[in-house]
Short mmCIF file of C-alpha atoms in Angstrom, two decimals:
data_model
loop_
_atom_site.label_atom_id
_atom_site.label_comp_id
_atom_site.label_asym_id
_atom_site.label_seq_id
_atom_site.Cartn_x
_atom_site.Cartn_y
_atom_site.Cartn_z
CA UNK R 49 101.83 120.03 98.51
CA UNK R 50 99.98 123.72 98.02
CA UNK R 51 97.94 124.32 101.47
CA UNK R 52 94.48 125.84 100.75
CA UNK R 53 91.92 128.17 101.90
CA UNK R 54 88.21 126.58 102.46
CA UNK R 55 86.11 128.94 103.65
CA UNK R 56 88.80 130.80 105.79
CA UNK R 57 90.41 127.65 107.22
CA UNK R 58 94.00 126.49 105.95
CA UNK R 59 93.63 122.98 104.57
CA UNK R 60 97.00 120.79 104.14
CA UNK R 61 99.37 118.23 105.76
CA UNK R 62 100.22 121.37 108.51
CA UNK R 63 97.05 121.27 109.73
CA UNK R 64 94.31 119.36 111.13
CA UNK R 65 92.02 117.21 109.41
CA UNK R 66 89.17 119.51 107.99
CA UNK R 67 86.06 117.48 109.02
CA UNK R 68 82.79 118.38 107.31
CA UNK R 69 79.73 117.19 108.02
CA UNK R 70 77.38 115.88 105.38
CA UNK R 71 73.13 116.25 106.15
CA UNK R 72 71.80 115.39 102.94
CA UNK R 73 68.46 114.61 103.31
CA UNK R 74 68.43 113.65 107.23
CA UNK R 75 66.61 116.68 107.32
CA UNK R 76 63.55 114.69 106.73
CA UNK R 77 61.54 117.34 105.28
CA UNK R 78 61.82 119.29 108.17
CA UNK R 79 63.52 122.86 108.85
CA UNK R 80 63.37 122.97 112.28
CA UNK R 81 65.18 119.28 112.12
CA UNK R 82 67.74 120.74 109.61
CA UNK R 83 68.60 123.19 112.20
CA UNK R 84 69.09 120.75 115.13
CA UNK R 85 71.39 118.75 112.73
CA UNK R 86 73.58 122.18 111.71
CA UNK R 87 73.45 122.73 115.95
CA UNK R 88 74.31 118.99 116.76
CA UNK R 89 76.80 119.34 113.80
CA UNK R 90 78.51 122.85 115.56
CA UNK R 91 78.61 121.33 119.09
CA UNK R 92 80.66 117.68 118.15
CA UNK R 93 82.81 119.94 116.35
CA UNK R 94 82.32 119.87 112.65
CA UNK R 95 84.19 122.23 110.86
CA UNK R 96 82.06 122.85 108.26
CA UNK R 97 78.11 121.86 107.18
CA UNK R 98 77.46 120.52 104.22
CA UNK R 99 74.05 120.61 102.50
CA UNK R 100 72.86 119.16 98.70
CA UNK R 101 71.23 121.72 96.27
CA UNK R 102 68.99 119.54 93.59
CA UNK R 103 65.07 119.67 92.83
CA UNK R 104 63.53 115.80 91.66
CA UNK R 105 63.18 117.45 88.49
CA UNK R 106 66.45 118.82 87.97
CA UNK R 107 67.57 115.28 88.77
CA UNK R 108 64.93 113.16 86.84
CA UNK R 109 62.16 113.07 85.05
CA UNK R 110 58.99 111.41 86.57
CA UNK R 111 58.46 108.35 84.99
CA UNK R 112 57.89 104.85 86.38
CA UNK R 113 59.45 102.55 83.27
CA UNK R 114 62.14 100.09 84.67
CA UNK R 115 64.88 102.95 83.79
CA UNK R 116 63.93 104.82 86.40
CA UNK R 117 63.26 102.57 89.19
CA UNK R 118 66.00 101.07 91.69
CA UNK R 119 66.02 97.70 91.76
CA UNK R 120 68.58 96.38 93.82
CA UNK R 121 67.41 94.21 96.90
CA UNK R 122 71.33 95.40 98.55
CA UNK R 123 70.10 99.15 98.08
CA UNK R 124 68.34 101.16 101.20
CA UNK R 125 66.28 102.78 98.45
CA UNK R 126 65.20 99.68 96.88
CA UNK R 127 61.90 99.45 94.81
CA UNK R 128 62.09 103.37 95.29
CA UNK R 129 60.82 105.49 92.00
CA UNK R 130 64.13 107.76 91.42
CA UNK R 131 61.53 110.38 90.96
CA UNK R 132 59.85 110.27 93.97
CA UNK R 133 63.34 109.83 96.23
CA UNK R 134 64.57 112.49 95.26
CA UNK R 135 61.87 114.46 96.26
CA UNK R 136 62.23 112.50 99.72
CA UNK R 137 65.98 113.62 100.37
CA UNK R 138 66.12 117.49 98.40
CA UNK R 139 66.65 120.23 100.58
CA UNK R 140 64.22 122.97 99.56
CA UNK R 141 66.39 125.76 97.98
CA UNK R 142 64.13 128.43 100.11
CA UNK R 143 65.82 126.89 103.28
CA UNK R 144 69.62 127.09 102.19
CA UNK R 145 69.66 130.93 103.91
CA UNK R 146 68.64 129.76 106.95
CA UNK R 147 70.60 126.77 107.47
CA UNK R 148 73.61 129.03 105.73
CA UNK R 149 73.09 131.49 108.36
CA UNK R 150 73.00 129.63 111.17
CA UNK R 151 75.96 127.62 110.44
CA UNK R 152 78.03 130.87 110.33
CA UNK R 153 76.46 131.91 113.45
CA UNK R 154 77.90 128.86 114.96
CA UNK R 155 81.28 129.41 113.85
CA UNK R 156 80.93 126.64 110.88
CA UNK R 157 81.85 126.83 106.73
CA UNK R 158 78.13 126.42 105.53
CA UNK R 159 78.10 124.73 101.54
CA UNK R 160 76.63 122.85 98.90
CA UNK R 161 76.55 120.14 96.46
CA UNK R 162 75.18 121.45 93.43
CA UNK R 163 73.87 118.75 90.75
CA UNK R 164 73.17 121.42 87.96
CA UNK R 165 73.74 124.43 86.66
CA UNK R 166 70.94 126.16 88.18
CA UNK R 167 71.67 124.89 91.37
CA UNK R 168 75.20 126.64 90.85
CA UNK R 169 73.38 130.05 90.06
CA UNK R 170 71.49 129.96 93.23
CA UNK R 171 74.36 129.32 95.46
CA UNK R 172 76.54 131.69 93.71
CA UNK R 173 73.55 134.30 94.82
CA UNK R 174 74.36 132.55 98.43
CA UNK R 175 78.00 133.48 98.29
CA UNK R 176 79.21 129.70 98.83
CA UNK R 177 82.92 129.79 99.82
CA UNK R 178 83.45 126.24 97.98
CA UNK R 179 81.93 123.58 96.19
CA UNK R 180 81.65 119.88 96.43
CA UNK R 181 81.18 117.74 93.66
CA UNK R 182 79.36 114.37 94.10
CA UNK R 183 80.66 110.97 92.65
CA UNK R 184 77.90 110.55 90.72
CA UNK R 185 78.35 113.71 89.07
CA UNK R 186 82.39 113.58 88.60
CA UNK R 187 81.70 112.66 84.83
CA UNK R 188 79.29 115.38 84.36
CA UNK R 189 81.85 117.69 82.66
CA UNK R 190 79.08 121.03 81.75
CA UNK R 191 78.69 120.47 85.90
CA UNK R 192 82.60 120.58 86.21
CA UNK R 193 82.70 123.60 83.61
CA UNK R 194 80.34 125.63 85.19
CA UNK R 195 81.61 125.33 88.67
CA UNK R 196 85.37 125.88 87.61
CA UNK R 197 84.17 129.11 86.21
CA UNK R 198 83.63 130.83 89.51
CA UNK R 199 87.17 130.17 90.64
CA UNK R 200 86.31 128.98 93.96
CA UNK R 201 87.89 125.80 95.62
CA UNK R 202 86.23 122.34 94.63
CA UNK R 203 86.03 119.11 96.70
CA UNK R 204 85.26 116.52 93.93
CA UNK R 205 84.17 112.57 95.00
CA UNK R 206 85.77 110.35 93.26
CA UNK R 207 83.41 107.35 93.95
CA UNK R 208 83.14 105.11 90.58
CA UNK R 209 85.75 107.16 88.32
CA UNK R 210 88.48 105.44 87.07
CA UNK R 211 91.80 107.79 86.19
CA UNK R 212 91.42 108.45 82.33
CA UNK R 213 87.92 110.14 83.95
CA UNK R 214 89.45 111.28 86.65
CA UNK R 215 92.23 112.92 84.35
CA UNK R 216 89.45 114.26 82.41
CA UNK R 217 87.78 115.90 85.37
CA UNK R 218 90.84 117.54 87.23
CA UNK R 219 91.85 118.72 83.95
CA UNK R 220 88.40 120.44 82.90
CA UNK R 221 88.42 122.07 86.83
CA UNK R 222 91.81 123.67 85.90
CA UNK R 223 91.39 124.36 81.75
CA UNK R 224 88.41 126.27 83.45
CA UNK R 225 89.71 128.17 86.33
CA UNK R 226 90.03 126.31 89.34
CA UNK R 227 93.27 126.41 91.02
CA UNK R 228 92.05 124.75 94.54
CA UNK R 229 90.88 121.16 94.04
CA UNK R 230 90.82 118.38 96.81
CA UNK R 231 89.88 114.91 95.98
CA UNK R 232 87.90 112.54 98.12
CA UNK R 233 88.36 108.40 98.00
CA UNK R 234 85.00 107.43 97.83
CA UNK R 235 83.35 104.07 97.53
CA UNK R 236 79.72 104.65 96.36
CA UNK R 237 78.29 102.34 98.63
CA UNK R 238 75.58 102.96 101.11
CA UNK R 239 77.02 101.93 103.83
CA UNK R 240 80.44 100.99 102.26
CA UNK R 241 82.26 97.85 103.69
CA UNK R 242 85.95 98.61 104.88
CA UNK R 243 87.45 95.97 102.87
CA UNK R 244 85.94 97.88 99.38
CA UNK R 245 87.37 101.52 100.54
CA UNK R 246 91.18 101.17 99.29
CA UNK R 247 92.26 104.26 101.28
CA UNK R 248 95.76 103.33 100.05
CA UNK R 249 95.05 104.81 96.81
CA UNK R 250 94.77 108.23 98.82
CA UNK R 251 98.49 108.57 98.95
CA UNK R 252 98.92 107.59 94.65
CA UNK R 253 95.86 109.87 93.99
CA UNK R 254 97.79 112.81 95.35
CA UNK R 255 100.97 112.35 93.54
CA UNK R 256 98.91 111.78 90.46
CA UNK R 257 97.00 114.60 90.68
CA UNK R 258 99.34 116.73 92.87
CA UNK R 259 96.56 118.32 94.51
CA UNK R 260 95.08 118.00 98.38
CA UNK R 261 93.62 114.63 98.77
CA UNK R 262 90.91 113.11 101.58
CA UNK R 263 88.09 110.61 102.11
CA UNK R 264 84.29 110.53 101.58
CA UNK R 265 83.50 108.03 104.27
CA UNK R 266 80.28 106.03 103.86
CA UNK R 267 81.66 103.11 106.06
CA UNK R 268 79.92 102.73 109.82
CA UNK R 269 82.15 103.77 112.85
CA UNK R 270 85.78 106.30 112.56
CA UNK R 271 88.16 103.48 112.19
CA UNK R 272 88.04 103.68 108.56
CA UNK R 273 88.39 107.51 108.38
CA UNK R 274 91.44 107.39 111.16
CA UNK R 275 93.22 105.45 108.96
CA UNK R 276 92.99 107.48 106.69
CA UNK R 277 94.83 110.46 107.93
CA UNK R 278 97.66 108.21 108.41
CA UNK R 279 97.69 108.12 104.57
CA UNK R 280 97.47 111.53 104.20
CA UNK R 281 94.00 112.67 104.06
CA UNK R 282 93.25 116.30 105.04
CA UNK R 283 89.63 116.47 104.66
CA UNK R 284 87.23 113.69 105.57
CA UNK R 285 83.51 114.04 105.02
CA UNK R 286 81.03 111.77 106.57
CA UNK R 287 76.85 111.86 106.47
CA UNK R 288 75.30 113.22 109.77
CA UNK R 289 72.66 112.97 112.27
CA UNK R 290 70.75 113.88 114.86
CA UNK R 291 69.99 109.71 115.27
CA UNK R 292 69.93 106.78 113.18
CA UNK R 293 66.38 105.40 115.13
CA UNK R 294 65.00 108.43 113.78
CA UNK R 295 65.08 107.17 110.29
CA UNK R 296 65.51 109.30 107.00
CA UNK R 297 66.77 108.35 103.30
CA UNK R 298 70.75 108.54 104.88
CA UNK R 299 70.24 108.00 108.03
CA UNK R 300 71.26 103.95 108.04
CA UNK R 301 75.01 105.33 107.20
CA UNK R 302 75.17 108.61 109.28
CA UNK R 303 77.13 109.78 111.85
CA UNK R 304 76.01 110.84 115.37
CA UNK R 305 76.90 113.36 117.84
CA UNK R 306 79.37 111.38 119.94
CA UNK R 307 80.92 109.51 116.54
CA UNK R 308 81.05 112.47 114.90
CA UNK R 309 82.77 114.23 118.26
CA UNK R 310 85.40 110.95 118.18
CA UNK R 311 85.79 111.89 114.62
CA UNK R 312 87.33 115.33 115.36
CA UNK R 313 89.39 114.68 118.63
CA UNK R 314 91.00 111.34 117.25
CA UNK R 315 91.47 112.44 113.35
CA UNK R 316 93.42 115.35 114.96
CA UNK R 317 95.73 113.12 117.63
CA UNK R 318 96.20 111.00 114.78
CA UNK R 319 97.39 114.09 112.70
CA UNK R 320 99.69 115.47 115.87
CA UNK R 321 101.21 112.03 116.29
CA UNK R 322 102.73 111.84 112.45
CA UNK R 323 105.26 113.74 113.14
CA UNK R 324 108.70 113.40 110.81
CA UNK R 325 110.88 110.47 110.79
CA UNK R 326 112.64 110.73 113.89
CA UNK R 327 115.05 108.59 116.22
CA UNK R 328 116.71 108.99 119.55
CA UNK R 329 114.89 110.24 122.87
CA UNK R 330 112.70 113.12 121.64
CA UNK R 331 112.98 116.56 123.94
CA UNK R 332 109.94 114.82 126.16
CA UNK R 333 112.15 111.57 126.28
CA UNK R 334 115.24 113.19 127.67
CA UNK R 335 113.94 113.17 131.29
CA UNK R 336 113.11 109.24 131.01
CA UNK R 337 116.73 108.52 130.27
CA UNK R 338 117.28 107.96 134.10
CA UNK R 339 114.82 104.95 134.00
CA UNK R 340 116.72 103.02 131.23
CA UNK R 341 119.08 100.36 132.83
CA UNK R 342 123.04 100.46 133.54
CA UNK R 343 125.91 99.00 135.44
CA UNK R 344 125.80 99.19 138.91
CA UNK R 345 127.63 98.03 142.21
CA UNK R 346 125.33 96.12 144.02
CA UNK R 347 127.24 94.85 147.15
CA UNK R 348 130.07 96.75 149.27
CA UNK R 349 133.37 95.96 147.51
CA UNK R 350 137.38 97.08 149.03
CA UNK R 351 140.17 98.05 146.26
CA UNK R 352 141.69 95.23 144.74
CA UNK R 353 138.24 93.10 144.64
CA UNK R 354 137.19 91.13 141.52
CA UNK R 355 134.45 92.12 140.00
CA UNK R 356 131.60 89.26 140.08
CA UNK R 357 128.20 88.49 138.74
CA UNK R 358 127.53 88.82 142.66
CA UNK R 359 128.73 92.63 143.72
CA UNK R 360 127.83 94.22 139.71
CA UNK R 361 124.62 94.38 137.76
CA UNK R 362 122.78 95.81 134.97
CA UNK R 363 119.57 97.39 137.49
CA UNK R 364 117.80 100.53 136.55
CA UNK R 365 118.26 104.06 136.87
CA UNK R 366 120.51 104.97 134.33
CA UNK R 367 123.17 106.75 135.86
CA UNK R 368 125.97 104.01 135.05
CA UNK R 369 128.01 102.70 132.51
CA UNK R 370 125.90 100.90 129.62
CA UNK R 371 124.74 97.23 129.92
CA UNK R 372 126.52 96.73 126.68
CA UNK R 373 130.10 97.19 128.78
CA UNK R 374 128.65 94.21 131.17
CA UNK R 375 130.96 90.90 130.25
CA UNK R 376 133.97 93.47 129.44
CA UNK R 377 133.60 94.71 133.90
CA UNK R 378 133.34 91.07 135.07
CA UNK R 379 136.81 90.36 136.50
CA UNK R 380 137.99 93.49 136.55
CA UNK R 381 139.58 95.20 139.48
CA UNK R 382 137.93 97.68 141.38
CA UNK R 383 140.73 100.70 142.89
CA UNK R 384 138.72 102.05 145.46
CA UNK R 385 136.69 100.97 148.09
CA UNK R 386 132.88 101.38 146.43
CA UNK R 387 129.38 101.40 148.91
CA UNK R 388 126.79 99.56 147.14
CA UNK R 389 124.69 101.22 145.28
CA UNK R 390 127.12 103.60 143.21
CA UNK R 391 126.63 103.89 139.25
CA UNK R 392 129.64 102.69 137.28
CA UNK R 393 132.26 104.83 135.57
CA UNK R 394 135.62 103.89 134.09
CA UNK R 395 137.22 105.83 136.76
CA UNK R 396 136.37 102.87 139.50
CA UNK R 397 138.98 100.20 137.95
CA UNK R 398 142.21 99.27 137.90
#
């Protein structure tokens, strides 16, 4: 499978996980805040910062009819106006320098979920590296179009889509000039339950597709997103912040610090320990050979003595014959006089 750039970092099943972190709107109106998370986000290790670029009205339209309310007593947001949520959880487009900026400064990939056109237009101004598509725009196709257009990697969530839109989607991103795409499993639930995440579709997505593949992670804890290397993810994205108590519209289902620090050191051991199908003592293993068991002499024996469950047994190190030669020594002759203690070799018997 192609490796690709995102954002100057190689992306593939030769590298490390590429780990982004996801604000949103844990920002909670507040710059200053957004900054802490970007800092937080730099010092657990993040490799790249992900902000959302929307307005309420380039969402919605302001209108309280039951279209436009959420009503769902399952949903964090119930009883919420979409309106007025979204106007909650934006991140004001005259802050996207700074937080841009200083995710650079901290050695991160700073970019952006657009959810219109516009919002492409103003990050295109930014000179975003990449894109990232949400689920619940992976059907808008003008969204996919325009985005295509400026040839730059997408991440596209695949939350809700089933493959004919899927297949539409990919399809559009490529008719329209993107060559880098990486899908991302998603389950559109806030927080989503491990049992409805199906990260063994990662591995059929990417032969479907043939394209990099990873996992938009709403579920609580790493577990979920662990296993999912195993499968063959090379990005994972999860929601971050500063701290759940603090409250915000994504805070129930975000990371912190020390998760999103796990995140990064075990997603990577679990990378290093795949490997390739291997067998037989690896170059480590070749050292430990000496601790496996073997055939010794256990008691002082003269030449011409039998050979008895009493003077010979299988007894680490490893220095002797093989325990599978056991029953084949007992009652053989030994030609030598032998000190207990000495390793077996065919040259002892008669």
């Amino acid at each position: 499978m192609k490796e690709i750039n995102l954002g100057g970092k190689m992306v593939g099943p030769n590298h490390p996980p590429f780990i982004i972190a996801e604000m949103s709107g844990n920002h909670n109106q507040s710059l200053e805040r957004a900054l802490q998370i970007v800092e937080a986000a730099a010092m657990a290790g993040a490799h790249a910062l992900k902000i959302q670029t929307y307005t309420a009205d380039t969402m919605t339209i302001n209108l309280d009819t039951t279209d436009f309310q959420i009503n769902d007593k399952t949903s964090l947001w119930n009883g919420n106006n979409l309106y007025k949520l979204y106007q909650q959880a934006y991140t004001p487009w005259e802050w996207h320098k700074p937080i841009f900026d200083r995710t650079l400064e901290l050695g991160m990939i700073p970019f952006s979920t657009p959810f219109d056109e516009t919002a492409v237009d103003f990050l295109e101004d930014l000179n975003v590296p990449m894109y990232k598509i949400a689920s619940f725009e992976n059907n808008h196709i003008p969204l996919i179009k325009k985005v295509a257009a400026t040839g730059k990697p997408m991440i596209i969530s695949t939350g809700m889509a089933t493959i004919e839109e899927l297949k539409e989607t990919v399809q559009t991103a490529r008719a329209f000039g993107c060559q880098d795409i990486v899908l991302l499993k998603c389950t559109s639930t806030y927080p989503a339950s491990p049992e409805n995440t199906n990260i063994v579709t990662i591995p059929h997505m990417r032969e479907l597709f043939q394209c990099q593949v990873g996992l938009s992670d709403h579920t609580m804890g790493i577990g979920v997103s662990i296993g999912s290397v195993v499968l063959g993810a090379t990005v994972i994205e999860k929601h971050f912040t500063i701290s759940r108590s603090e409250e915000g519209v994504d805070s129930a289902f975000s990371m912190e610090s020390n998760e999103m620090k796990s995140l990064v050191i075990e997603t990577e051991r679990v990378w290093q320990s795949l490997g390739q199908v291997s067998y037989g003592p690896t170059a480590e293993e070749k050292n430990s050979l000496k601790f496996r068991r073997s055939i010794y002499i256990v008691k002082d024996v003269q030449a011409g003595d039998i050979l008895t469950k009493d003077n010979l047994r299988v007894i680490r190190p490893g220095f002797g014959l093989a325990p599978k030669y056991y029953e084949q020594l007992l009652g053989k002759k030994v030609g030598k006089k032998v000190k207990a203690g000495t390793p077996t070799d065919w040259s002892l018997f008669v």
